[in-house]
Coordinates of C-alpha atoms in Angstrom, one line a residue:
M28 CA -51.9 20.0 -57.2
S29 CA -54.6 22.5 -59.1
S30 CA -55.2 25.9 -58.4
S31 CA -58.3 24.7 -56.7
D32 CA -56.2 22.5 -54.5
A33 CA -53.6 25.3 -53.9
P34 CA -54.0 26.8 -50.2
R35 CA -56.0 29.4 -49.4
R36 CA -53.8 32.9 -48.5
P37 CA -54.3 34.3 -45.1
V38 CA -55.9 37.5 -45.4
T39 CA -57.3 40.4 -42.5
V40 CA -60.2 42.1 -42.8
I41 CA -60.1 45.2 -40.7
G42 CA -63.4 47.6 -40.8
L43 CA -66.8 45.5 -40.7
G44 CA -69.9 47.8 -41.5
R45 CA -71.5 46.4 -44.3
M46 CA -68.8 46.7 -46.9
G47 CA -66.4 45.1 -44.6
C48 CA -68.3 42.3 -43.6
A49 CA -69.8 41.5 -47.2
I50 CA -65.5 41.3 -48.2
A51 CA -65.1 39.0 -45.3
T52 CA -67.7 36.9 -45.7
A53 CA -66.6 36.1 -49.6
L54 CA -63.5 35.6 -48.8
L55 CA -64.2 33.2 -45.8
A56 CA -66.8 31.2 -48.9
A57 CA -64.0 31.1 -50.1
G58 CA -61.7 28.8 -48.5
H59 CA -59.1 31.9 -47.3
P60 CA -58.3 31.6 -43.5
T61 CA -60.0 35.5 -42.3
T62 CA -59.1 37.3 -39.4
V63 CA -60.9 40.4 -38.4
W64 CA -61.3 43.1 -36.2
N65 CA -63.5 46.0 -35.5
R66 CA -63.5 48.9 -32.7
S67 CA -67.1 47.2 -31.7
A68 CA -66.1 43.8 -31.3
D69 CA -69.7 42.3 -31.3
K70 CA -69.8 42.6 -35.1
A71 CA -67.1 40.1 -35.3
A72 CA -70.0 37.4 -33.8
P73 CA -72.1 36.7 -37.2
L74 CA -68.0 35.8 -39.1
V75 CA -66.9 34.3 -36.3
E76 CA -70.1 31.4 -36.7
R77 CA -69.0 31.4 -40.1
G78 CA -65.1 30.4 -39.3
A79 CA -63.1 33.7 -39.1
V80 CA -61.1 34.7 -36.3
A81 CA -61.3 37.6 -34.0
A82 CA -58.4 39.5 -33.6
R83 CA -58.5 40.8 -29.8
S84 CA -56.6 44.0 -30.6
A85 CA -55.7 46.4 -33.9
S86 CA -52.2 45.5 -33.5
E87 CA -53.2 41.8 -33.5
A88 CA -54.8 41.4 -36.7
V89 CA -52.0 43.5 -38.5
T90 CA -49.8 40.5 -37.4
A91 CA -52.2 37.7 -38.5
S92 CA -51.8 38.2 -42.3
P93 CA -49.6 39.1 -44.6
L94 CA -52.4 40.7 -46.3
I95 CA -54.3 43.2 -44.8
I96 CA -57.8 45.0 -46.1
V97 CA -58.5 48.2 -44.6
T98 CA -62.5 49.5 -45.2
L99 CA -62.8 52.2 -42.5
A100 CA -64.8 55.7 -42.2
G101 CA -62.1 57.5 -43.1
Y102 CA -58.1 57.8 -43.8
D103 CA -57.0 59.3 -40.5
A104 CA -59.3 56.2 -38.9
V105 CA -57.0 54.4 -41.2
R106 CA -53.7 55.4 -39.9
A107 CA -54.7 55.6 -36.5
V108 CA -55.4 51.7 -36.6
L109 CA -53.0 50.9 -38.4
G110 CA -50.5 52.9 -36.5
T111 CA -51.1 50.8 -33.3
S112 CA -49.3 48.3 -35.0
A113 CA -46.5 50.6 -37.2
A114 CA -43.1 48.7 -36.5
D115 CA -45.6 45.0 -37.8
L116 CA -46.1 46.7 -41.3
A117 CA -43.2 46.2 -42.7
G118 CA -43.1 43.0 -45.5
R119 CA -47.0 43.5 -45.4
S120 CA -49.5 44.7 -48.1
V121 CA -51.9 47.0 -47.5
V122 CA -55.0 47.5 -49.7
N123 CA -57.0 49.8 -48.2
L124 CA -60.8 50.0 -49.8
T125 CA -62.1 53.4 -47.8
T126 CA -63.4 56.4 -49.2
G127 CA -61.1 59.9 -49.8
T128 CA -59.7 62.0 -52.1
P129 CA -56.6 60.9 -53.8
E130 CA -54.1 63.3 -51.7
D131 CA -55.8 60.8 -48.8
A132 CA -54.0 58.0 -50.5
R133 CA -51.0 59.2 -51.8
A134 CA -50.7 60.3 -48.4
M135 CA -51.4 57.3 -46.7
G136 CA -49.6 55.4 -49.7
A137 CA -46.5 57.7 -48.7
W138 CA -47.1 56.7 -45.0
A139 CA -47.4 52.7 -45.1
A140 CA -44.3 53.0 -47.5
E141 CA -42.4 54.5 -45.0
H142 CA -43.2 51.7 -42.4
G143 CA -42.1 49.4 -45.5
A144 CA -45.5 48.3 -46.6
K145 CA -46.3 47.6 -50.1
Y146 CA -50.0 49.8 -50.7
V147 CA -52.7 49.6 -52.5
D148 CA -56.0 51.9 -52.8
G149 CA -58.9 50.7 -54.4
A150 CA -62.4 52.1 -54.7
M151 CA -65.6 50.0 -54.4
M152 CA -68.1 49.8 -57.1
A153 CA -70.7 48.2 -55.8
L154 CA -73.7 47.6 -53.0
P155 CA -72.6 45.3 -50.0
E156 CA -74.9 42.6 -51.9
T157 CA -73.2 42.7 -54.9
V158 CA -69.7 41.7 -53.4
A159 CA -68.9 38.7 -55.0
T160 CA -70.8 39.0 -57.7
A161 CA -70.4 40.0 -61.8
D162 CA -72.3 43.2 -61.0
A163 CA -69.3 44.5 -58.6
F164 CA -66.3 45.7 -59.8
F165 CA -63.2 47.2 -57.3
L166 CA -60.5 49.5 -59.3
Y167 CA -57.3 49.8 -57.5
S168 CA -54.0 51.8 -57.3
G169 CA -50.7 51.5 -55.8
S170 CA -48.6 48.9 -55.9
R171 CA -48.9 46.7 -59.1
E172 CA -46.4 43.6 -57.7
V173 CA -49.4 43.5 -54.5
V174 CA -52.1 43.3 -57.3
E175 CA -50.6 41.3 -59.3
N176 CA -49.5 38.7 -56.3
E177 CA -52.9 38.4 -55.2
R178 CA -54.8 39.1 -58.1
P179 CA -57.2 35.4 -57.2
L180 CA -58.2 36.5 -54.0
L181 CA -59.3 40.0 -55.3
D182 CA -60.9 38.8 -57.8
V183 CA -63.3 36.9 -54.9
L184 CA -64.3 40.3 -54.2
A185 CA -64.9 41.4 -57.3
A186 CA -63.8 42.1 -61.0
T187 CA -60.4 43.3 -60.5
H188 CA -59.4 46.4 -62.7
Y189 CA -55.8 47.9 -61.4
L190 CA -55.5 51.7 -62.6
G191 CA -51.6 51.7 -62.4
E192 CA -48.9 52.8 -59.5
D193 CA -50.0 56.9 -59.1
T194 CA -51.5 55.7 -55.8
G195 CA -54.5 58.4 -56.2
V196 CA -55.8 57.9 -59.3
A197 CA -58.6 54.8 -58.4
E198 CA -59.6 57.5 -56.6
V199 CA -59.6 59.8 -59.1
Y200 CA -62.0 57.3 -61.1
D201 CA -64.1 56.3 -58.2
L202 CA -64.8 60.3 -57.7
G203 CA -65.6 60.9 -61.5
L204 CA -67.7 58.0 -61.7
L205 CA -70.0 59.0 -58.7
G206 CA -70.0 62.1 -60.5
A207 CA -71.5 60.9 -63.6
G208 CA -74.5 58.2 -61.0
Y209 CA -75.1 61.2 -59.1
A210 CA -76.0 63.4 -61.8
T211 CA -78.0 60.9 -63.0
L212 CA -80.1 60.4 -59.8
A213 CA -80.5 63.8 -60.0
G214 CA -81.7 64.3 -62.9
F215 CA -84.0 61.1 -62.5
L216 CA -85.5 63.0 -59.4
H217 CA -85.7 65.9 -60.8
A218 CA -88.1 64.4 -64.0
V219 CA -90.1 62.6 -62.0
A220 CA -90.9 65.8 -60.0
L221 CA -91.6 67.4 -63.5
V222 CA -93.6 64.5 -64.6
D223 CA -95.7 64.6 -61.3
T224 CA -97.2 67.6 -62.3
A225 CA -99.1 66.0 -64.8
G226 CA -100.0 63.0 -63.1
V227 CA -97.7 61.0 -64.7
R228 CA -96.1 58.1 -61.5
P229 CA -92.8 57.4 -61.4
E230 CA -93.1 53.9 -62.6
E231 CA -95.7 54.6 -65.7
F232 CA -92.6 56.9 -66.5
L233 CA -89.4 54.6 -65.9
P234 CA -89.7 52.7 -69.5
P235 CA -89.0 55.9 -71.4
V236 CA -86.4 57.4 -69.6
S237 CA -84.8 53.7 -68.9
R238 CA -84.4 53.7 -72.8
W239 CA -83.8 57.5 -72.4
L240 CA -80.7 57.0 -70.7
Q241 CA -79.6 53.9 -72.7
G242 CA -79.6 56.2 -76.1
M243 CA -77.4 58.8 -73.7
I244 CA -75.1 55.9 -72.8
A245 CA -75.1 55.3 -76.6
Y246 CA -73.8 58.7 -76.5
L247 CA -70.7 58.4 -75.0
P248 CA -68.4 56.9 -77.4
D249 CA -68.9 60.1 -79.7
L250 CA -67.9 62.4 -76.8
A251 CA -65.2 60.8 -75.8
R252 CA -63.7 61.2 -79.4
E253 CA -64.5 64.2 -79.8
I254 CA -63.0 65.1 -76.7
E255 CA -59.6 63.4 -77.1
A256 CA -59.2 64.9 -81.1
G257 CA -60.6 68.3 -79.7
D258 CA -62.4 68.3 -82.2
Y259 CA -65.7 69.8 -82.1
T260 CA -66.6 71.2 -85.0
A261 CA -69.2 67.8 -86.9
P262 CA -71.8 67.8 -84.0
A263 CA -74.4 65.8 -83.5
S264 CA -76.0 67.9 -80.4
P265 CA -74.7 70.9 -80.9
V266 CA -74.2 73.3 -77.9
G267 CA -76.5 76.1 -78.5
M268 CA -79.7 73.8 -79.4
N269 CA -78.8 72.4 -75.5
R270 CA -78.7 75.8 -74.2
A271 CA -81.8 76.2 -75.5
G272 CA -83.3 72.8 -74.1
V273 CA -81.6 73.5 -70.8
A274 CA -83.1 77.0 -70.5
A275 CA -86.9 76.0 -71.6
L276 CA -86.7 73.0 -68.6
V277 CA -85.6 75.6 -66.3
R278 CA -88.0 78.2 -67.4
V279 CA -90.6 75.2 -66.9
S280 CA -89.7 73.8 -63.5
L281 CA -89.9 77.2 -62.2
A282 CA -93.8 78.1 -63.1
A283 CA -94.5 74.4 -61.8
G284 CA -92.9 75.5 -58.7
I285 CA -90.1 73.1 -58.9
D286 CA -85.9 73.2 -57.9
P287 CA -84.5 73.3 -61.1
G288 CA -81.0 73.5 -59.2
V289 CA -79.3 70.1 -60.8
H290 CA -79.9 71.8 -64.4
V291 CA -78.6 75.4 -64.0
P292 CA -74.8 74.6 -63.4
L293 CA -75.0 73.0 -67.3
W294 CA -77.4 76.1 -68.6
N295 CA -74.2 78.1 -66.9
L296 CA -71.5 76.0 -69.5
L297 CA -73.2 76.2 -72.2
A298 CA -74.0 80.0 -71.8
Q299 CA -70.6 80.4 -71.5
R300 CA -69.4 78.2 -74.0
E301 CA -72.3 79.7 -76.2
A302 CA -71.0 83.4 -75.3
D303 CA -66.9 81.9 -76.5
G304 CA -68.5 81.2 -79.9
H305 CA -69.1 78.0 -79.8
R306 CA -72.4 77.7 -80.3
E307 CA -72.3 75.0 -83.7
D308 CA -69.7 73.5 -81.4
S309 CA -70.6 69.9 -80.4
F310 CA -72.1 69.3 -76.9
S311 CA -69.1 67.6 -75.5
S312 CA -67.2 71.3 -76.1
V313 CA -68.7 72.0 -72.6
F314 CA -65.7 69.6 -71.7
E315 CA -63.0 73.2 -72.6
V316 CA -65.5 74.6 -69.9
L317 CA -65.0 72.8 -67.3
K318 CA -61.1 72.4 -67.9
R319 CA -60.4 75.9 -68.0
R320 CA -62.1 76.2 -65.2
H321 CA -59.8 73.4 -63.4

């Protein structure tokens, strides 16, 4: 029997928000027998039309499949829902894609282990419309066995990236990626507000800012190498130059009546690094100030 002819593994999806529905839809399209459950039962109806089985209770959903994928609003909700049939979790695998903190993930992993379940925590780096496309990737940490055994199924949803057995690592990655993304988006919105004072439309500004940000992305490997080496003495972009640049950005913003708040924290970090005697060090050396505050 070829892999394409192999029976598709049954799976349960608990939580049918936008991401949960997208995940269940992708699994059904790939031929996996899929059981679904949501507190608001009406959300299951479109999936049932596609071939899903709607469980009548969370307990029935848990016992329907050896693999349970959870996408709920928080870890307390996950524990409450799975707790309705905690005795039935033994021998099953739980992949929890709920957003939370590393501590949430580790506590949930410990709780699952107490009930005999293999546990994986995940972070979905995707939008609902990008699930099951090349634009999505999911991060996983926890049980290596589950990720290896279920990789064909997980790869249906998005590219699988396994980060190790520390259950909290996927959430650390998730928050780090969100932080980098939010900082970029906030910077873009501030920039659009600034150029608006000169009558520049956002779409008119988009080509140069996109090109500039591509250059920033190309600079990231240099920053990473300097941080790993702990050597900031051959900078392409020194602290003092950047502090002056950010200071000018703050002054111009204030003069134009634009809130400079998204840039003030960076100015403070650069000023601290300069005050510590590292004016000529690389911009990447701000990492040392951040780490000191950790």
